[in-house]
Short mmCIF file of C-alpha atoms and ligand atoms in Angstrom, two decimals:
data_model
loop_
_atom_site.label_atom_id
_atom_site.label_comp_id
_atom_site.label_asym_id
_atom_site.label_seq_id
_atom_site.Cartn_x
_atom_site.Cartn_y
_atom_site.Cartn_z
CA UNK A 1 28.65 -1.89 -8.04
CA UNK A 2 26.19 -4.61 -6.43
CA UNK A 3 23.59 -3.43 -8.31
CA UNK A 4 19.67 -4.17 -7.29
CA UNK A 5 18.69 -7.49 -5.90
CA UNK A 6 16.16 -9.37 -4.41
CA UNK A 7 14.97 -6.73 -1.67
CA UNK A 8 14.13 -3.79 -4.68
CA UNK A 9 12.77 -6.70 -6.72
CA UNK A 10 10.04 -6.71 -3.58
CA UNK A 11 9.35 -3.79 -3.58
CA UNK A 12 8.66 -3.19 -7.42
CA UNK A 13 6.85 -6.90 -7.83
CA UNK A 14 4.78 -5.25 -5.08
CA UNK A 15 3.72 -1.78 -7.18
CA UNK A 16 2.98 -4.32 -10.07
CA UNK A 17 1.10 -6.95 -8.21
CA UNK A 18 -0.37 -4.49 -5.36
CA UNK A 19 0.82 -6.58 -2.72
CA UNK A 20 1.65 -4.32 0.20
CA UNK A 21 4.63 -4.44 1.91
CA UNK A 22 5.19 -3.62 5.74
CA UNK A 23 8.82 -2.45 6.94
CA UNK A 24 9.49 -1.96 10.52
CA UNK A 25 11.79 0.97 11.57
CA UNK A 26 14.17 -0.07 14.03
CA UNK A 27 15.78 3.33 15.63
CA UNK A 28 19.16 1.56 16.93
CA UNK A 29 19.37 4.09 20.06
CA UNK A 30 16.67 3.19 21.17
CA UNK A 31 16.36 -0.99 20.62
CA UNK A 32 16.99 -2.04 24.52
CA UNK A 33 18.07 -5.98 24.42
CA UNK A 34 14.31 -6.78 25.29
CA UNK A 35 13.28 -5.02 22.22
CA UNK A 36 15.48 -6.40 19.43
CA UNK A 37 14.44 -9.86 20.77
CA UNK A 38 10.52 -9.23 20.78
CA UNK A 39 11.21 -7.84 17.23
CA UNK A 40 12.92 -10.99 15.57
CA UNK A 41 10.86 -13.08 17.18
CA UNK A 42 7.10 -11.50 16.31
CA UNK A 43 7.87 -9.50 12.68
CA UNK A 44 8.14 -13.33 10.62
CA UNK A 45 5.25 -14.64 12.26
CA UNK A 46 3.36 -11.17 12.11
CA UNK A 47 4.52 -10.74 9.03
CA UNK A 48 6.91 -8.04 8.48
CA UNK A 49 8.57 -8.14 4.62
CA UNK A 50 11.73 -5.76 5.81
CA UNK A 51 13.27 -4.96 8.91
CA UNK A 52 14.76 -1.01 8.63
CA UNK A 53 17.28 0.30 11.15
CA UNK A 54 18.56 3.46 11.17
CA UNK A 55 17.81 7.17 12.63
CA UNK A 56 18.24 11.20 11.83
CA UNK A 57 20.09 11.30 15.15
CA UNK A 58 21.78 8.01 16.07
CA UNK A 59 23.83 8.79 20.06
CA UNK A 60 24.99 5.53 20.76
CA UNK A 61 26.74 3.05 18.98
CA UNK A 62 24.58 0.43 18.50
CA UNK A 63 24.37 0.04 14.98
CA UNK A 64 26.79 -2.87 14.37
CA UNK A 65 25.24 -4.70 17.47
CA UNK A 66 22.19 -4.40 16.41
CA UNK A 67 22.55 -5.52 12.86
CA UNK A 68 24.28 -8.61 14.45
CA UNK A 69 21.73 -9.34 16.70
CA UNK A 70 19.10 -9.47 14.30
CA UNK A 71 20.94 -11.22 11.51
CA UNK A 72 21.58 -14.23 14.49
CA UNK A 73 17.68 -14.01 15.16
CA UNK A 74 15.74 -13.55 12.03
CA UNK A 75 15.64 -14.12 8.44
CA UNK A 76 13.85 -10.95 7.50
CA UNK A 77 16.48 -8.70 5.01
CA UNK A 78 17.87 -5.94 7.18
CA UNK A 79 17.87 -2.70 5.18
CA UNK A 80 20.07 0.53 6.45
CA UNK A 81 17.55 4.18 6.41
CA UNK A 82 20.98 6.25 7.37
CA UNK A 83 20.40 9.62 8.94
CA UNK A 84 24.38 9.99 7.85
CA UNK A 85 27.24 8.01 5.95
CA UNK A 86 28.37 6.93 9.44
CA UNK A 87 25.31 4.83 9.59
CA UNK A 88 26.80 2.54 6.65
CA UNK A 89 27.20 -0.93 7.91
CA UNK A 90 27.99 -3.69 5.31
CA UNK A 91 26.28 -6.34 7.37
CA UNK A 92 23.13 -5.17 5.93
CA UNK A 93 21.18 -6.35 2.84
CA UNK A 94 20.94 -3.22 1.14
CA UNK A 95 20.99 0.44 2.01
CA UNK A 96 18.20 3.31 0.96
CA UNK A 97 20.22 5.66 -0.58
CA UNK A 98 18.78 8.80 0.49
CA UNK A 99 18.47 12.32 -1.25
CA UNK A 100 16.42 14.86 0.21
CA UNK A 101 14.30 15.77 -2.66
CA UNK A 102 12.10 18.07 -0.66
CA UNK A 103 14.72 20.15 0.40
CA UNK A 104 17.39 22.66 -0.49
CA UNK A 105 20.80 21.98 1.24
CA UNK A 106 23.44 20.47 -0.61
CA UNK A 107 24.65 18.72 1.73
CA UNK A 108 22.05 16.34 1.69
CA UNK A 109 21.05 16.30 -1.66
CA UNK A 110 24.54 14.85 -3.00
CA UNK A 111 27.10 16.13 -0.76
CA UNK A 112 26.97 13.52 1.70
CA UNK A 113 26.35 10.95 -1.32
CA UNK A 114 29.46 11.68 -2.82
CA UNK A 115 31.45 11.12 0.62
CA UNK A 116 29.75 8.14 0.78
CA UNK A 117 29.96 6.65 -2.61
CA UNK A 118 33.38 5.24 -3.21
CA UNK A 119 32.76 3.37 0.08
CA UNK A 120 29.49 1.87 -1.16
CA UNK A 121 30.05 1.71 -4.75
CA UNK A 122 32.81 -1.39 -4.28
CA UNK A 123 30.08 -2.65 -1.28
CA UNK A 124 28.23 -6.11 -1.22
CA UNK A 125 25.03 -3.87 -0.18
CA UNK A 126 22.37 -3.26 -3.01
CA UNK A 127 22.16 0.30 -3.07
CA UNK A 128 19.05 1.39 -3.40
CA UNK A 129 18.58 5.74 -4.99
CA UNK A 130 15.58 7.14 -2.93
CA UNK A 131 14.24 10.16 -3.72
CA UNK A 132 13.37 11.16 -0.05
CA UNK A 133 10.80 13.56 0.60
CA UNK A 134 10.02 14.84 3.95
CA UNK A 135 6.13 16.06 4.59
CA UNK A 136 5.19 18.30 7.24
CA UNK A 137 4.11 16.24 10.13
CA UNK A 138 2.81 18.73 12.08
CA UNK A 139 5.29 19.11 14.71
CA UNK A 140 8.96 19.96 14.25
CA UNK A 141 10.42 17.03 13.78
CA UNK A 142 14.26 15.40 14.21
CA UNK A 143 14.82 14.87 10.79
CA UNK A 144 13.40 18.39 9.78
CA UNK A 145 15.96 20.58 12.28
CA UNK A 146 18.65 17.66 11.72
CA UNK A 147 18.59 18.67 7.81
CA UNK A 148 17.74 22.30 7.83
CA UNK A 149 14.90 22.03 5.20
CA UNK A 150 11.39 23.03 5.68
CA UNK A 151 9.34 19.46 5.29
CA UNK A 152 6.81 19.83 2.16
CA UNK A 153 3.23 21.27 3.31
CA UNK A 154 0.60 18.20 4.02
CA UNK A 155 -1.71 19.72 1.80
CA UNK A 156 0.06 20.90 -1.15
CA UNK A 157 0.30 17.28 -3.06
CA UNK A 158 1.18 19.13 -6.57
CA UNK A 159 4.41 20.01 -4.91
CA UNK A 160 5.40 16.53 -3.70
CA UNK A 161 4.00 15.71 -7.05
CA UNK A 162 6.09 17.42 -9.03
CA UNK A 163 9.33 16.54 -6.66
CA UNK A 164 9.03 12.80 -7.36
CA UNK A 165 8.40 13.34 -10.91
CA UNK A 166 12.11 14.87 -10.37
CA UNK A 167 13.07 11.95 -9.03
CA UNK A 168 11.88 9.26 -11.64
CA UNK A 169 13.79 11.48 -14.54
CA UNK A 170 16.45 11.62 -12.86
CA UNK A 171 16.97 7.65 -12.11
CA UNK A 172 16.24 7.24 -8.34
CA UNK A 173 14.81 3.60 -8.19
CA UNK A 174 12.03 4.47 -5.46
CA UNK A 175 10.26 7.40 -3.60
CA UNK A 176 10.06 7.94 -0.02
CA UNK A 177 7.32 10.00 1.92
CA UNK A 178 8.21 10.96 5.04
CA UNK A 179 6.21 12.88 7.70
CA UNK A 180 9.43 12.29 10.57
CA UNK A 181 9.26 9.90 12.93
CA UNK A 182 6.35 10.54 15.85
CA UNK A 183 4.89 13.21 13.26
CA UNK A 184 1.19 14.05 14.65
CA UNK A 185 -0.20 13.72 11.00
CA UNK A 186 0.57 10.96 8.44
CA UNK A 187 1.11 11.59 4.84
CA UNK A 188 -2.10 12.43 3.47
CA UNK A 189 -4.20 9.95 1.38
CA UNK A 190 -4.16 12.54 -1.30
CA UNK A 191 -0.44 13.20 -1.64
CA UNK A 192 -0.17 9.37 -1.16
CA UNK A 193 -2.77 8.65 -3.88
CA UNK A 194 -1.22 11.15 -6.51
CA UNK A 195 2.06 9.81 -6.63
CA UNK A 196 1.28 6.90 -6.77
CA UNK A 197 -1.14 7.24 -9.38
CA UNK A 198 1.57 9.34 -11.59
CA UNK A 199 4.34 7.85 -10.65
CA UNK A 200 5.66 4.21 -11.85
CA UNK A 201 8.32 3.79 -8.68
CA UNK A 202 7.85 1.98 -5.85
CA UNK A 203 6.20 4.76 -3.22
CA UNK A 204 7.36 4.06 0.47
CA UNK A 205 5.45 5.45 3.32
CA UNK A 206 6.25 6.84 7.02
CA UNK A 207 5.68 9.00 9.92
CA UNK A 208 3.71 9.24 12.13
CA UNK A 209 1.51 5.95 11.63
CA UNK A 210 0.36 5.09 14.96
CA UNK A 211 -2.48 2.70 14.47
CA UNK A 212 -3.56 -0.52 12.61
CA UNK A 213 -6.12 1.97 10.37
CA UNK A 214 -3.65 4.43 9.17
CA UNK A 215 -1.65 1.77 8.19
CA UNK A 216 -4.30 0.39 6.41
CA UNK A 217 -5.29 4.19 5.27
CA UNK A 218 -1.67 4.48 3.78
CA UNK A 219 -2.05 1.36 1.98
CA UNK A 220 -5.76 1.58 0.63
CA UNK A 221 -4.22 5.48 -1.10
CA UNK A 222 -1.38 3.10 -2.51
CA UNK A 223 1.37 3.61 -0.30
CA UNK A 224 3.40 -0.01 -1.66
CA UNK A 225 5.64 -0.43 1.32
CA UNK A 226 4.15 1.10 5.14
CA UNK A 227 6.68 2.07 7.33
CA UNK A 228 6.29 1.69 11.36
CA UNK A 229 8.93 2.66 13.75
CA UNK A 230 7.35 4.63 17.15
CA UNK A 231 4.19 2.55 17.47
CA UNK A 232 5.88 -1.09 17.53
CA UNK A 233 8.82 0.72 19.91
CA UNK A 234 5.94 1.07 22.02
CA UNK A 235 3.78 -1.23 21.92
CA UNK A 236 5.39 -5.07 19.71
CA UNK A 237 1.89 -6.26 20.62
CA UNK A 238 0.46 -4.10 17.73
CA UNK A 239 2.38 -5.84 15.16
CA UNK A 240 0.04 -7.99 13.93
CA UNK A 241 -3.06 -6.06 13.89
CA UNK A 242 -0.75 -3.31 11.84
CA UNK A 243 0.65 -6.11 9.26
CA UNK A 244 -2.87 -7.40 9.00
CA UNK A 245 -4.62 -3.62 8.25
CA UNK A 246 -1.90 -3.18 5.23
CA UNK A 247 -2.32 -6.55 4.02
CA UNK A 248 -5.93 -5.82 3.84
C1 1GP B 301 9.87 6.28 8.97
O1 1GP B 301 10.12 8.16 10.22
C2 1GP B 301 9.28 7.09 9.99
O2 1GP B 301 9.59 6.88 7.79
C3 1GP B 301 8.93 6.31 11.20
O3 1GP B 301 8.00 7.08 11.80
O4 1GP B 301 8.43 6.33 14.09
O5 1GP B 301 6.47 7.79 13.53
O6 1GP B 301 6.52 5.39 12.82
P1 1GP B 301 7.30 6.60 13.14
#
């Protein structure tokens, strides 16, 4: 087993030191040629710690050419957020190795994990156990009907609580809070602020943050590593200002 390296070292140097870290989502259907370029060549200069590819529904098969095009272009570590095992690519850095926490299908808790483990175990990737929790958004989102689970309610933070505390006991090396990609409503501050008050992990944050100040917002509660994938798709020239607002 690779073991954890450099990229979860980041991550938990940043809990200790409360230096924030920004990850950009890259959603590989959706990276046009124009994109991937814009991308390598503004998230060092804005920036960007991690670049994060992956998707809950992934059509085409862009993946691979993706991950090459951005290992040719950038330096940034490329780290897989796999919607399924067929999203494993070993020309990544590492891989967030995802259980859904928050929900109640077995599938997703360890059934795909134990498809995908003999292939990863023997992998150069650093494998990274993520207790992933998915926070209602306010809309229905991909990853909600992709999974069938019911996303944790915004405002009941005892419950995400609790579910991370799971989490920690039972090994995973970081916690994830996820209110789906385009979700109307970000992880609150207070759900953000408990956990990572409670809980010792590195505490990644998505979903759903559109604009430079709830990046900051996410941060400020003590989100240690923001995670941006619809605005940027939209709009690269936000980068900055969004890198800047977590940095604070
Ligand atoms: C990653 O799903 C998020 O956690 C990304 O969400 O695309 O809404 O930024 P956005």
């Amino acid at each position: 087993m690779a073991g954890l390296g450099k990229i979860y070292h980041l991550m938990q140097e940043g809990k200790k030191t409360g230096q924030k870290r920004f990850a950009l989502l890259v959603d590989p259907d959706k990276a046009s040629d124009a994109q991937l370029e814009s991308v390598a060549r503004q998230s060092e200069s804005a920036g960007v710690d991690l670049l994060f590819l992956g998707g809950s529904l992934v059509l085409a098969d862009r993946l691979t050419y993706c991950l090459e095009y951005l290992r040719k272009a950038s330096s940034l570590p490329l780290v897989l957020f796999p919607g399924s095992p067929l999203q494993i690519n070993h020309q990544a850095d590492a891989l967030l190795f995802l259980s859904l926490l928050s929900g109640r299908n077995p599938e997703l808790l360890i059934g795909q994990q134990v498809i995908s483990a003999p292939y990863l175990y023997h992998s150069p990737l650093e494998v990274i156990g993520t207790g992933y929790l998915l926070i209602d958004g306010g809309v229905p989102t991909t990853v909600s009907y992709m999974s069938h689970t019911n996303p944790i309610p915004n405002d009941k933070p005892d419950i995400a609580l609790a579910t991370a505390m799971a989490g920690a006991m039972l090994g995973l090396h970081t916690i994830y809070l996820d209110a789906g990609s385009g979700a109307q409503t970000p992880v609150s501050s207070e759900m953000i602020g408990r956990i990572s008050r409670e809980i010792s992990l590195p505490l990644l944050v998505g979903g759903g943050i559109r604009t430079p100040e709830l990046a900051g917002r996410a941060a400020n509660a003590g989100a240690d590593v923001i995670v941006v994938g619809n605005a940027i798709e939209r709009d690269t020239g936000l980068l900055r200002e969004m890198v800047a607002a977590v940095r604070g």
